[in-house]
CSV table of C-alpha atoms and ligand atoms in Angstrom, one decimal:
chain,number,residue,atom,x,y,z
A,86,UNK,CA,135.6,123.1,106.6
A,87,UNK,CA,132.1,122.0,106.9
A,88,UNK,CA,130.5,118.9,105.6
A,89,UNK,CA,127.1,120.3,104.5
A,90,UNK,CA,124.3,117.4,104.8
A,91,UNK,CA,121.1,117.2,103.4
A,92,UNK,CA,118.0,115.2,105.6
A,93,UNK,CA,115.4,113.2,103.7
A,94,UNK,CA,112.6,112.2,106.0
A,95,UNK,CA,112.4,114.5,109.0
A,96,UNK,CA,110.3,111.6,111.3
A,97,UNK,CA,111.3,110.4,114.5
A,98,UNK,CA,115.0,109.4,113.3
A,99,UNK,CA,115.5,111.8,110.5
A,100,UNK,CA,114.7,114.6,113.4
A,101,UNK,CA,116.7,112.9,115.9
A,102,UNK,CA,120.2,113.2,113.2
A,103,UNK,CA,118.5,116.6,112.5
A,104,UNK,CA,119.6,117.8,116.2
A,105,UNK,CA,122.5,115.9,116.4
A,106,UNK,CA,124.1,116.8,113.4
A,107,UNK,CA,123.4,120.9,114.7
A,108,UNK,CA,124.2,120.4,118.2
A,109,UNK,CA,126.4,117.5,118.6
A,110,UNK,CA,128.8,116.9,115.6
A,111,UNK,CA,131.3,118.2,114.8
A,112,UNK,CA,132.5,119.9,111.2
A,113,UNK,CA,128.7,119.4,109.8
A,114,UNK,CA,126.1,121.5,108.9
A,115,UNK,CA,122.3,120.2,107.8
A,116,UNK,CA,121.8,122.9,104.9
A,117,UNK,CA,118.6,121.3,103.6
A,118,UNK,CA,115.8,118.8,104.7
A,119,UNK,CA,112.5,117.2,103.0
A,120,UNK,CA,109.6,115.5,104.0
A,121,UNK,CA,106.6,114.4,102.6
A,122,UNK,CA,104.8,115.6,105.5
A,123,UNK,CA,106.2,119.8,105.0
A,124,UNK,CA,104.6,120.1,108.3
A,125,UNK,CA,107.3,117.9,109.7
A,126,UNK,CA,110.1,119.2,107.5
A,127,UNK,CA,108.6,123.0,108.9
A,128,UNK,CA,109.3,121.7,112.9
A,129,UNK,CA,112.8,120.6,112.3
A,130,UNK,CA,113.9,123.6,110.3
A,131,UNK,CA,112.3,125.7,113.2
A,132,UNK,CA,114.8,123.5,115.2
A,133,UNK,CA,117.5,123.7,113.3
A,134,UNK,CA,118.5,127.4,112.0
A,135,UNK,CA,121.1,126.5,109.6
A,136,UNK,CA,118.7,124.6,107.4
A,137,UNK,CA,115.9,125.1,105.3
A,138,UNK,CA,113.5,123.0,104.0
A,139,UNK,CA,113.3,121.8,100.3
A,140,UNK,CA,110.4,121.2,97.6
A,141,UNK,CA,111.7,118.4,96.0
A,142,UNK,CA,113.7,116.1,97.3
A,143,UNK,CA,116.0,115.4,94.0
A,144,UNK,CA,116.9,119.4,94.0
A,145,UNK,CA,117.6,119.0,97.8
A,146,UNK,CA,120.2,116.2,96.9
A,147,UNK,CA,121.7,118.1,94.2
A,148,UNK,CA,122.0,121.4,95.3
A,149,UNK,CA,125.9,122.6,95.5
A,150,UNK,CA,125.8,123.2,99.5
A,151,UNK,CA,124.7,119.6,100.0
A,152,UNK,CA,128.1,117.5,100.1
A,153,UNK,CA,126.1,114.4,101.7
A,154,UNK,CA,122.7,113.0,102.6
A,155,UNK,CA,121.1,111.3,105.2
A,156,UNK,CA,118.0,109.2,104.0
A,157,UNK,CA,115.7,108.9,107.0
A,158,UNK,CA,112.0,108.4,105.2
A,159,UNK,CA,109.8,105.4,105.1
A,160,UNK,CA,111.2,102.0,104.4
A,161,UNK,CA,110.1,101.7,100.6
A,162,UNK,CA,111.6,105.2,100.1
A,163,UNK,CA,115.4,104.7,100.4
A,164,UNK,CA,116.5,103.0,97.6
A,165,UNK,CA,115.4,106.0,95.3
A,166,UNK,CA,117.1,108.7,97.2
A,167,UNK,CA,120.2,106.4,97.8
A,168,UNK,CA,120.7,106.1,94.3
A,169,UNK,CA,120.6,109.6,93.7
A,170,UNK,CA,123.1,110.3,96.2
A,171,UNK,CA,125.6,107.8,94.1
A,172,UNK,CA,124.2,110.3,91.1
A,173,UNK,CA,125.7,112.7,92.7
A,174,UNK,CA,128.8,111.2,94.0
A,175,UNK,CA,127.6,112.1,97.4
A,176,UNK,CA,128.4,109.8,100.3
A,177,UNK,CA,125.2,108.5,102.0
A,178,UNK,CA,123.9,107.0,105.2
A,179,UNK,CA,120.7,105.3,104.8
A,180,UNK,CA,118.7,104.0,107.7
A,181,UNK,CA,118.0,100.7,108.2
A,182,UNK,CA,117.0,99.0,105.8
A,183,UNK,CA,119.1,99.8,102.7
A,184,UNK,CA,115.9,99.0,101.0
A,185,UNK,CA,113.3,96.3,102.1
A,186,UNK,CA,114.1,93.6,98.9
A,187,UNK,CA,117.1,92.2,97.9
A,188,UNK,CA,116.7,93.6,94.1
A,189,UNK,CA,116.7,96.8,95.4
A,190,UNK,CA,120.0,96.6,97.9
A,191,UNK,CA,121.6,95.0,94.7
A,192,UNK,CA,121.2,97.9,92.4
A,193,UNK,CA,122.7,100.5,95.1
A,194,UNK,CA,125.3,98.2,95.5
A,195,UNK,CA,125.9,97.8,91.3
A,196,UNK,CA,125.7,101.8,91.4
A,197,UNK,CA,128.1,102.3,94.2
A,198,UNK,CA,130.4,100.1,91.9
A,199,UNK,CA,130.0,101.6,88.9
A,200,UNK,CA,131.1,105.0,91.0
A,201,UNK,CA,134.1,102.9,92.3
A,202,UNK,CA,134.7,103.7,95.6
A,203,UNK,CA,132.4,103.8,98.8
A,204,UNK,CA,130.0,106.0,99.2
A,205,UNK,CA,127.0,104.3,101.1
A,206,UNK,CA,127.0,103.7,104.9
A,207,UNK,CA,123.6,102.0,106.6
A,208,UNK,CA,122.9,103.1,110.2
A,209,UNK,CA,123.0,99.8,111.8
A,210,UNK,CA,124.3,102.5,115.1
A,211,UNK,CA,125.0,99.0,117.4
A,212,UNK,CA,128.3,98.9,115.4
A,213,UNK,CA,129.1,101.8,117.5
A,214,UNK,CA,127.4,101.4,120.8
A,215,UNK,CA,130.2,101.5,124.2
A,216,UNK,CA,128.5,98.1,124.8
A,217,UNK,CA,128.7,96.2,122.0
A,218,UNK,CA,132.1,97.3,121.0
A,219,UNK,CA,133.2,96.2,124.4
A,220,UNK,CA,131.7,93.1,123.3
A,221,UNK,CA,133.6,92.8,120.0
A,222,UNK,CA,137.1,93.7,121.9
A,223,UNK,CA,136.1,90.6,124.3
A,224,UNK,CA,135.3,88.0,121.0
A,225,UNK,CA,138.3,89.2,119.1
A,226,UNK,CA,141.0,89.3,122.4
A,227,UNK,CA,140.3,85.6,121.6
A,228,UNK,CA,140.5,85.0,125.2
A,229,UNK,CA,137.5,83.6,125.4
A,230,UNK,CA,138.3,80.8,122.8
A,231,UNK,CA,135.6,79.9,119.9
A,232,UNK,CA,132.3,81.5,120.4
A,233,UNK,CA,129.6,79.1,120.5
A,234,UNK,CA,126.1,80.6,121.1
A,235,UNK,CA,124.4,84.1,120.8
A,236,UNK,CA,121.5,84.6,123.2
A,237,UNK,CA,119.5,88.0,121.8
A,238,UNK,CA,116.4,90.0,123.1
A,239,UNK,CA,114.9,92.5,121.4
A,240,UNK,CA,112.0,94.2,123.4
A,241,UNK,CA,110.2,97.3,122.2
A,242,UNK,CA,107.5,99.1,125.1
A,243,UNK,CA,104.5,98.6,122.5
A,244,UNK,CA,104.2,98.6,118.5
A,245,UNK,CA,101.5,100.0,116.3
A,246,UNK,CA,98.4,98.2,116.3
A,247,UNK,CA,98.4,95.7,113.4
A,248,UNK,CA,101.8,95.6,112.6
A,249,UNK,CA,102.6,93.1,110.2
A,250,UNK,CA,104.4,90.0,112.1
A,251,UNK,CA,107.1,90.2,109.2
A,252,UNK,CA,108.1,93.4,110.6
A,253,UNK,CA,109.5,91.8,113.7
A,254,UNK,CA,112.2,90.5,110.9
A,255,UNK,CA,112.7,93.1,108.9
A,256,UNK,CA,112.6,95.9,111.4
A,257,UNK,CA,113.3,94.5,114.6
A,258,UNK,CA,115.6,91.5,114.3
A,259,UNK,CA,117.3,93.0,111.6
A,260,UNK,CA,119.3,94.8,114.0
A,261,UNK,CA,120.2,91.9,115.5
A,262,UNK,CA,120.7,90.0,112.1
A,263,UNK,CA,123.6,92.8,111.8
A,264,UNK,CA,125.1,92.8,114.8
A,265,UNK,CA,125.8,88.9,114.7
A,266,UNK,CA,127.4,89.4,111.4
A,267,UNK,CA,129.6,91.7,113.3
A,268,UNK,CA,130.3,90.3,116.2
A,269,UNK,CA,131.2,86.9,114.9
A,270,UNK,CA,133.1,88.3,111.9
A,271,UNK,CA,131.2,85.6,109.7
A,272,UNK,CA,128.2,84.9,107.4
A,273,UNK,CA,124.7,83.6,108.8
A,274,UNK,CA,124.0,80.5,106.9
A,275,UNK,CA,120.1,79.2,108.0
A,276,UNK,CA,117.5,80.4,109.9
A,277,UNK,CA,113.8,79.2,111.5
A,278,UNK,CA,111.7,80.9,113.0
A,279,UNK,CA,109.2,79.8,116.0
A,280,UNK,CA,105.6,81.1,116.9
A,281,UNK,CA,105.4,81.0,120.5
A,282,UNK,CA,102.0,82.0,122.0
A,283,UNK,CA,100.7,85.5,120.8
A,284,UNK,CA,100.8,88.3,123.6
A,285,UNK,CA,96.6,89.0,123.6
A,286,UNK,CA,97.8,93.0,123.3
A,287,UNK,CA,99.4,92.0,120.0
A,288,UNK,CA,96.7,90.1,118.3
A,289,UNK,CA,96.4,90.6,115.2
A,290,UNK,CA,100.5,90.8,114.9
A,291,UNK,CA,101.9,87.1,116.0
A,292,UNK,CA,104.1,88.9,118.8
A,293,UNK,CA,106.7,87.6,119.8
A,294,UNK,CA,108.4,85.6,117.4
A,295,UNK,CA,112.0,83.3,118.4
A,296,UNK,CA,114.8,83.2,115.9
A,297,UNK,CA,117.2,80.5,115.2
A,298,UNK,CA,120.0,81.3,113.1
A,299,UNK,CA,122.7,79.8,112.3
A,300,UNK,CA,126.2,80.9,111.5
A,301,UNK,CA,128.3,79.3,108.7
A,302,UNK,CA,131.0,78.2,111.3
A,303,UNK,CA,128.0,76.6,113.2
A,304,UNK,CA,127.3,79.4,115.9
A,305,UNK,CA,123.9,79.1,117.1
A,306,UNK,CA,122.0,82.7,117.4
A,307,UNK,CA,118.9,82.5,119.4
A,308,UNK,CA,116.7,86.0,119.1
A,309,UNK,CA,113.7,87.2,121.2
A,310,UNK,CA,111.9,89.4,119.3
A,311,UNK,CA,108.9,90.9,121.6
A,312,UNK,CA,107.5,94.3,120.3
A,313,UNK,CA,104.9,95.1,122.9
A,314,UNK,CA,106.7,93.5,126.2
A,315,UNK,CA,104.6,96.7,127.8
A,316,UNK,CA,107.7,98.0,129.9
A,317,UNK,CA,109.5,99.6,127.9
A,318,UNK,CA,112.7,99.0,125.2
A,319,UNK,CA,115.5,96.6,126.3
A,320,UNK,CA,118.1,94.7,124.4
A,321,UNK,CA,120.2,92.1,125.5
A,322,UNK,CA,122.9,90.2,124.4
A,323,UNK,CA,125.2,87.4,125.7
A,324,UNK,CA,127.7,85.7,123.7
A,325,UNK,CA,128.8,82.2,125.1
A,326,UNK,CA,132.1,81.2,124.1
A,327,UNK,CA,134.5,77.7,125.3
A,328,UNK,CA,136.2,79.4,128.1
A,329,UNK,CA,133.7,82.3,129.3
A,330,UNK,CA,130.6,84.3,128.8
A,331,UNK,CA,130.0,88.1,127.6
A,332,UNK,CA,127.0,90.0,127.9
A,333,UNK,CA,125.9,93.9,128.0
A,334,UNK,CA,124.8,94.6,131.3
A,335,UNK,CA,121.9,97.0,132.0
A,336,UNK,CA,123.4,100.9,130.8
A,337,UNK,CA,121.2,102.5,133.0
A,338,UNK,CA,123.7,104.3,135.5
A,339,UNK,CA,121.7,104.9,138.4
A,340,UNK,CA,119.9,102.5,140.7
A,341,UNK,CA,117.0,103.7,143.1
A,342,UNK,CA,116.5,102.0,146.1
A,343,UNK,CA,112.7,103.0,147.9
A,344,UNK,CA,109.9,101.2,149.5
A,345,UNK,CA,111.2,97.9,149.6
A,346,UNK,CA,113.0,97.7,145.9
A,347,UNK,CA,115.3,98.7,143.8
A,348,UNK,CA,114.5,100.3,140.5
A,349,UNK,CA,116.2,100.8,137.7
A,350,UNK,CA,115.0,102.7,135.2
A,351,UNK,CA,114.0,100.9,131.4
A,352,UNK,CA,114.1,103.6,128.5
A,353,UNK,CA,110.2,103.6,126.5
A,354,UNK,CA,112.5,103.3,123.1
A,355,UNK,CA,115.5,103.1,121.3
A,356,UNK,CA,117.0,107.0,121.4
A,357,UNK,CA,118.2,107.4,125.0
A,358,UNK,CA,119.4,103.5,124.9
A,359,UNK,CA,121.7,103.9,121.9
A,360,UNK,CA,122.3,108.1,122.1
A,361,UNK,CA,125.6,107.4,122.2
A,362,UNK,CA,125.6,104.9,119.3
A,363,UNK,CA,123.8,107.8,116.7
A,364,UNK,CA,126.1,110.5,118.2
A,365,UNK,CA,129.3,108.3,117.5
A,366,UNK,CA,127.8,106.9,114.0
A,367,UNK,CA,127.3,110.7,112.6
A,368,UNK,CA,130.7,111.9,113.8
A,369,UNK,CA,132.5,109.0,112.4
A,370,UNK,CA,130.4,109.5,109.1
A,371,UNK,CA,131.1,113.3,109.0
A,372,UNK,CA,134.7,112.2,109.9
A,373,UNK,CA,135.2,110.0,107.1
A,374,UNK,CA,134.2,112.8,104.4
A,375,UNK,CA,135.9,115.6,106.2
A,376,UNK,CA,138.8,114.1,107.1
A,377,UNK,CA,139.4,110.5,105.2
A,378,UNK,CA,139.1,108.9,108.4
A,379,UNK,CA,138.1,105.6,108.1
A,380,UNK,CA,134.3,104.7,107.8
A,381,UNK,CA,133.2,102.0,111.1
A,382,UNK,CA,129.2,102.0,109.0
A,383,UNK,CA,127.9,99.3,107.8
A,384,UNK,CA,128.8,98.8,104.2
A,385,UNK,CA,126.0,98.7,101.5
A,386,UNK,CA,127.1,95.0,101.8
A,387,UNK,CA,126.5,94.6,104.8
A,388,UNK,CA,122.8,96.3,104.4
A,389,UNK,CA,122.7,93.5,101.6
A,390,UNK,CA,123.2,90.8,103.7
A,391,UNK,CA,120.8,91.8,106.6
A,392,UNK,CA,117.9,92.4,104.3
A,393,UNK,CA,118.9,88.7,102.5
A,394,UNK,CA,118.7,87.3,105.9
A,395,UNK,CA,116.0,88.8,107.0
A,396,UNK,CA,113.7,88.0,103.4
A,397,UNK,CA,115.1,84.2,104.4
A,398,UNK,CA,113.3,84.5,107.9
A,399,UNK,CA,110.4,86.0,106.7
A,400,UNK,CA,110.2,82.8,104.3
A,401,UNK,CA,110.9,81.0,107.4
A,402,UNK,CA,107.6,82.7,109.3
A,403,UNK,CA,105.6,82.1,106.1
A,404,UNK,CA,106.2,78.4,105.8
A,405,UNK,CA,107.1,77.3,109.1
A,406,UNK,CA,110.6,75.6,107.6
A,407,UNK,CA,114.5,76.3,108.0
A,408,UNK,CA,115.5,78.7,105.2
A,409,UNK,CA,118.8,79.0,104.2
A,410,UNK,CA,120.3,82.6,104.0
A,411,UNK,CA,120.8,82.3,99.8
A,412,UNK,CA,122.5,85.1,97.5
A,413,UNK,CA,125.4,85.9,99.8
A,414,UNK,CA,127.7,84.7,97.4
A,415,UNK,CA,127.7,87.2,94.6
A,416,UNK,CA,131.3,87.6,92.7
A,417,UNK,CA,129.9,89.7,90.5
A,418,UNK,CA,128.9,92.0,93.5
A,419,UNK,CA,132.1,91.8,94.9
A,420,UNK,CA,135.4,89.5,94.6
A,421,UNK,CA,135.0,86.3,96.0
A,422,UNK,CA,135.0,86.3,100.3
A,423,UNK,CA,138.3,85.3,101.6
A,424,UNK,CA,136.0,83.8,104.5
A,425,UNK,CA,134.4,85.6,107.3
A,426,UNK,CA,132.5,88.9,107.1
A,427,UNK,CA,133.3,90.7,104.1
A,428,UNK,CA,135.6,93.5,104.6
A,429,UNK,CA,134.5,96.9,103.9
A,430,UNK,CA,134.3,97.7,99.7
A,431,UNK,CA,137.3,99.9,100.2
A,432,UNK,CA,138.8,103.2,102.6
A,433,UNK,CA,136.7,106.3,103.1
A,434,UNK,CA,133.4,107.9,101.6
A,435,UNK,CA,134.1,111.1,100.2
B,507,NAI,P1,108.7,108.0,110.9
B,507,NAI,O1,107.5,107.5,110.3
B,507,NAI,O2,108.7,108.7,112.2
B,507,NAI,O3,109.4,109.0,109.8
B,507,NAI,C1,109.5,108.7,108.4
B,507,NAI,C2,109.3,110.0,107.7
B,507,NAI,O4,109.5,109.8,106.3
B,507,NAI,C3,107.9,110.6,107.8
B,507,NAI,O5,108.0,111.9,108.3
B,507,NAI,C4,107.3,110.6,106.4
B,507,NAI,O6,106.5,111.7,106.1
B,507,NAI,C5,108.6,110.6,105.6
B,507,NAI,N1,108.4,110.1,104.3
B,507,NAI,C6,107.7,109.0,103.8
B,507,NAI,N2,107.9,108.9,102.5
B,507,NAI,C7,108.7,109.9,102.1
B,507,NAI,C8,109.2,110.3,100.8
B,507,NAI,N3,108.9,109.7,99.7
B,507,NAI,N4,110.0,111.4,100.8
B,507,NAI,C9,110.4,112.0,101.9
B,507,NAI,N5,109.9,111.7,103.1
B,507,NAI,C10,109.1,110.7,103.2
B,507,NAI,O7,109.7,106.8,110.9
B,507,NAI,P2,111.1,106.7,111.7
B,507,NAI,O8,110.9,105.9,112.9
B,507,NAI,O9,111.8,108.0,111.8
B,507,NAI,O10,111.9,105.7,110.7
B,507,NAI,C11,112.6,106.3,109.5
B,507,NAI,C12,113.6,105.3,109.0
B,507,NAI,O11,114.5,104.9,110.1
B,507,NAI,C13,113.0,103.9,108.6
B,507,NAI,O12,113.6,103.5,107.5
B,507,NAI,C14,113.2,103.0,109.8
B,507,NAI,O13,113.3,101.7,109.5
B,507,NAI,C15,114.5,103.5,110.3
B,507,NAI,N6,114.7,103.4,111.8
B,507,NAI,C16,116.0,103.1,112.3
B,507,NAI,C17,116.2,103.0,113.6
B,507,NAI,C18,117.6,102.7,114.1
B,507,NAI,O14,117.7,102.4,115.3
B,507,NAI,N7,118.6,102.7,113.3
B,507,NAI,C19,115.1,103.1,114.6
B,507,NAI,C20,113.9,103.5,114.0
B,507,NAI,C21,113.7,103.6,112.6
């Protein structure tokens, strides 16, 4: 059996799960893509033989040889074709964000209900990084005792001239924003955000930007959020805890050692540091609807509460004053939390 997947947004990431999904995971098939852009849609279905490109985007999702969809278009996009995949009945993994506003992750979340089971996932891919999981054994081995701070850096080789500054929330740090959900197992409760002094190849964009977040069992999270550091794409994370430390080390595996240093190569963005991570996400994805394997994705909750915390920071930029990280408690979304991250809304997609 195949698990037949339909592509919506054929960009950088859409094409990147467009390959993946043909060349390296298993038991799935992309029958169908769309873009906007049919240009774009044309290169990836000249890439990818089993699939041909759509006119409409609502057919694609319909059509009887697509059993799930990937949503891989612009921001402002997803929440359309995520709710069409619940339509359906069709399991979905939307890229980050589930959608930019907090109305919009609440309606998926009040349609995946009504469906009553899970069918959304959001590609928050750290979840399933070699690093970062070896960082969640560490925290949850509990030898380590309490955790007590979070140091983050988020550095991206160089970002589109005039980025907005919120987008170093919403699209950066929001990765980060997740993965402290995860790692801690708990709720972020407050968050500030600082304007140091704008890198002059940034200007307009206020770049970087230093988040403080806090954690409702009083973890402090500090993030580095630098979108045109100029050498390339590097994120680290150390987790400091009452009897130790944990931190990713650099993944690069080799080391270069010429005229008079040693080098060590720093990716220019995100795909060949996290590779792994989308490989791993799509396979346990596929796996879930083939198989009833369980889901490791991000929940549409989850999505929920990273775009919640990251509309309280962007308050926070705006006014220059702690925010607190509001709507998290929502019975009516899901039974009251028994403390601690929310577990996932139930077993499989599919
Ligand atoms: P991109 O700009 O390269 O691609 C977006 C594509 O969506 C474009 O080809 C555009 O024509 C298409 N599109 C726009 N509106 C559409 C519509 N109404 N219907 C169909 N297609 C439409 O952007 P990129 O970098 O591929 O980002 C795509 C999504 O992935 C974004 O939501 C972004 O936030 C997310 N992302 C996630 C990352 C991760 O590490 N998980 C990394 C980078 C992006």
């Amino acid at each position: 059996m195949t698990v037949g997947v339909a592509i919506i947004g054929t960009g950088v990431m859409g094409a990147e799960h467009a390959r993946l999904l043909d060349r390296e995971v298993s038991a799935a098939q992309v029958r169908g893509v769309f873009d906007l852009d049919a240009e774009r849609a044309a290169a990836t279905v000249a890439r990818v033989p089993s699939a041909r490109a759509f006119d409409d985007p609502f057919e694609l999702i319909a059509d009887s040889a697509v059993d799930a969809v990937v949503v891989a278009s612009a921001d402002p996009t997803h929440e359309r074709f995520v709710l069409a995949a619940l339509a359906g009945r069709k399991p979905v993994l939307c890229e980050k964000p589930l959608a930019p506003d907090v109305a919009g992750c609440e309606r998926i979340i009040a349609a995946e209900l009504a469906v009553g089971r899970r069918l959304v996932s959001v590609g928050f891919m750290r979840r399933f990084d070699p690093g970062y999981l070896r960082l969640k054994q560490a925290v949850d081995a509990g030898g380590l005792g309490l955790p007590l701070m979070l140091h983050c850096t988020h550095r991206n080789q160089q970002a589109p001239a005039g980025l907005p500054s919120e987008s170093l929330i919403s699209g950066s740090a929001v990765h980060e924003l997740d993965i402290a959900r995860w790692l801690l197992g708990e709720e972020l409760s407050r968050i500030t955000v600082h304007r140091p002094r704008s890198s002059r190849a940034s200007l307009p964009t206020e770049d970087p930007l230093f988040l403080v977040v806090e954690s409702s069992s009083g973890v402090i999270i500090d993030i580095e959020v630098f979108v045109n550091s100029g050498y390339g794409y590097e994120v680290r994370c150390e987790l400091v805890a009452e009897r130790g430390t944990v931190s990713l080390d650099a993944p690069a595996p080799v080391v270069e050692r010429r005229a008079g240093a040693v080098l060590r190569a720093v990716p220019a963005d995100w795909r060949p540091r996290f590779a792994a991570a989308y490989r791993s996400e799509l396979q346990n994805w596929v796996d879930s609807i083939e198989y009833g394997a369980p889901c490791d994705a991000a929940t549409s909750w989850d999505g929920y509460a990273a775009t919640v915390t990251a509309q309280a920071g962007i308050l926070a930029l705006r006014t220059g004053l702690a925010q607190p990280v509001s709507h998290l408690d929502r019975p009516e979304l899901y039974p009251a939390p028994t403390g601690g991250a929310r577990p996932a809304q139930s077993t499989a997609p599919g």
